[in-house]
XYZ file of C-alpha atoms in Angstrom:
194
model
C 72.198 57.366 -50.430
C 69.728 56.532 -47.695
C 66.352 58.204 -47.980
C 64.863 59.940 -44.949
C 62.120 57.306 -44.631
C 64.408 54.264 -44.771
C 64.874 52.833 -41.298
C 68.001 50.895 -42.221
C 71.692 51.835 -42.314
C 73.071 53.083 -45.627
C 76.164 50.935 -45.116
C 76.249 47.763 -43.048
C 79.187 45.361 -42.931
C 78.832 41.870 -41.460
C 82.179 40.098 -41.223
C 82.461 36.493 -40.004
C 86.174 35.799 -40.527
C 87.766 36.073 -37.070
C 91.385 36.576 -38.188
C 91.051 38.885 -41.205
C 90.540 42.663 -41.208
C 86.903 43.537 -41.872
C 87.493 46.904 -43.543
C 90.914 47.751 -44.988
C 91.418 51.271 -46.361
C 94.763 52.068 -48.029
C 95.007 55.767 -48.841
C 97.579 57.343 -51.157
C 96.392 60.938 -50.880
C 98.939 63.282 -49.274
C 97.265 66.702 -49.234
C 93.579 65.840 -48.789
C 91.577 64.454 -45.858
C 91.585 60.661 -45.772
C 88.186 60.089 -44.176
C 85.779 62.976 -43.605
C 82.604 62.737 -41.513
C 80.157 65.657 -41.629
C 77.432 64.916 -39.100
C 74.274 66.731 -38.025
C 73.855 64.736 -34.819
C 72.346 66.557 -31.868
C 71.457 64.128 -29.047
C 73.259 61.008 -30.315
C 76.924 60.185 -30.789
C 78.532 60.866 -34.153
C 80.666 57.741 -33.791
C 80.110 54.897 -31.354
C 82.529 52.028 -30.676
C 81.501 49.083 -28.506
C 84.272 46.615 -27.702
C 82.973 44.536 -24.801
C 85.093 41.478 -25.667
C 88.421 43.281 -25.192
C 91.226 41.523 -23.345
C 94.704 42.811 -24.212
C 93.720 44.855 -27.249
C 92.536 48.461 -27.498
C 89.170 49.800 -28.603
C 90.967 52.514 -30.576
C 94.638 52.462 -31.561
C 96.303 55.425 -33.273
C 99.961 55.120 -34.212
C 102.391 57.406 -36.023
C 106.044 56.608 -36.742
C 106.660 59.956 -38.446
C 110.022 61.589 -37.727
C 109.007 65.005 -39.069
C 109.862 67.878 -36.720
C 107.169 70.106 -38.194
C 104.756 71.201 -35.460
C 101.714 68.961 -35.370
C 99.703 66.525 -33.267
C 99.051 62.795 -33.423
C 95.587 63.453 -32.004
C 94.023 66.910 -31.995
C 90.712 67.798 -30.376
C 89.240 71.228 -31.057
C 86.118 72.771 -29.602
C 85.721 76.188 -31.231
C 82.103 76.970 -30.403
C 81.327 79.009 -27.291
C 79.417 76.329 -25.365
C 80.510 77.319 -21.860
C 77.693 77.296 -19.330
C 77.417 77.908 -15.580
C 74.991 75.019 -15.002
C 75.761 72.370 -17.630
C 79.202 70.767 -17.720
C 80.383 71.024 -21.327
C 83.557 68.925 -21.453
C 86.024 68.671 -24.341
C 87.583 65.377 -23.170
C 85.589 63.283 -20.689
C 87.144 60.158 -19.163
C 84.771 58.089 -17.041
C 86.567 55.148 -15.446
C 84.412 52.790 -13.362
C 87.175 50.545 -12.023
C 86.669 50.107 -8.290
C 89.879 48.263 -7.398
C 93.294 47.353 -8.762
C 96.493 49.208 -7.855
C 97.847 48.860 -11.406
C 94.766 50.404 -13.032
C 94.924 53.945 -14.422
C 92.205 56.249 -15.741
C 94.860 58.273 -17.584
C 98.497 57.380 -18.198
C 101.183 59.339 -20.043
C 104.403 57.436 -20.761
C 106.934 59.813 -22.293
C 110.518 58.914 -23.292
C 111.570 62.526 -23.812
C 114.573 63.786 -21.848
C 113.973 67.525 -22.261
C 110.940 69.724 -22.732
C 107.604 69.438 -20.957
C 105.660 66.172 -20.614
C 102.286 67.675 -19.661
C 101.352 71.316 -20.200
C 98.200 73.113 -19.100
C 97.673 76.660 -20.340
C 95.034 78.279 -18.183
C 96.351 81.806 -18.545
C 92.886 83.151 -19.420
C 91.343 82.036 -16.118
C 90.665 84.900 -13.702
C 88.244 83.848 -10.922
C 88.020 80.112 -11.670
C 90.434 77.233 -11.104
C 93.075 76.017 -13.517
C 93.246 72.585 -11.883
C 91.070 70.937 -9.254
C 91.763 67.623 -7.521
C 89.023 66.024 -5.437
C 90.434 63.242 -3.288
C 87.788 63.333 -0.588
C 87.694 59.518 -0.224
C 91.438 59.098 0.393
C 92.205 57.654 3.827
C 95.710 56.135 3.896
C 96.746 57.205 0.397
C 97.865 60.551 -0.977
C 95.891 63.273 -2.721
C 98.956 64.247 -4.761
C 102.295 62.440 -4.867
C 105.474 63.684 -6.560
C 108.461 61.363 -6.799
C 111.960 62.377 -7.835
C 115.082 60.387 -6.965
C 117.761 61.880 -9.237
C 117.675 65.564 -8.292
C 121.013 67.363 -8.029
C 119.737 70.857 -8.764
C 116.210 72.058 -9.300
C 113.061 71.305 -7.337
C 110.610 68.468 -6.896
C 107.895 71.125 -6.770
C 108.375 74.722 -7.888
C 105.684 77.352 -7.432
C 106.537 80.540 -9.291
C 104.085 83.302 -8.414
C 104.665 86.537 -10.286
C 102.377 89.377 -9.201
C 102.374 92.000 -11.927
C 99.716 94.264 -10.414
C 100.764 97.524 -8.783
C 99.356 99.384 -5.777
C 97.167 97.931 -3.063
C 95.348 94.657 -3.564
C 92.144 94.761 -1.582
C 89.641 97.241 -0.226
C 89.700 100.760 1.105
C 90.540 99.442 4.571
C 94.008 98.435 3.442
C 95.974 95.759 1.708
C 94.663 92.217 1.512
C 97.478 89.642 1.621
C 97.631 87.348 -1.402
C 99.037 83.976 -0.301
C 101.254 82.021 -2.661
C 100.322 78.778 -0.904
C 97.216 78.455 1.250
C 96.604 75.290 3.267
C 93.175 74.825 4.838
C 93.069 71.781 7.130
C 89.732 70.753 8.611
C 90.268 68.231 11.432
C 86.583 67.632 12.033
C 86.149 64.269 13.729
C 89.897 63.773 14.206
C 91.487 63.825 17.639
C 95.112 64.553 18.487
């Protein structure tokens, strides 16, 4: 137990052997939490990993070979407090990638071997006046803002937009109906000739 006036870590591990695991934890518990961290941090990170010497390894590797079909997640992130704010960006998962070049680089990659189901799902059904997804590709010149590739289609669609309007009556003001577009394309050709 580290006292409040001790300016040293309660636990510090210095490991000099370059090819042996520094900390090896083998847990046999099946119904209890393996490692539990209860932190009171406010302005500092609860856990910080610095891995500046990385080459082909990963700073954090999580693997599960479980074949159980019980609903669950390999990684689960929950933010249950109401921290939403109109001025401060409170983000649940923040990826900041500073690569400036390299066509093979990715800020986020999902490689799924599933043949049915959904690979990526976004449930924004509670959004009313906001945006469920926003893509800012304002620096793209010869590339694409959004690219969808499909080469094996026999039936189905490369892109399907299913808009189901469940409201009844007029949508708009007293002056009449206001059309609700399913797809709206706003092209600003400022500075472009032809």
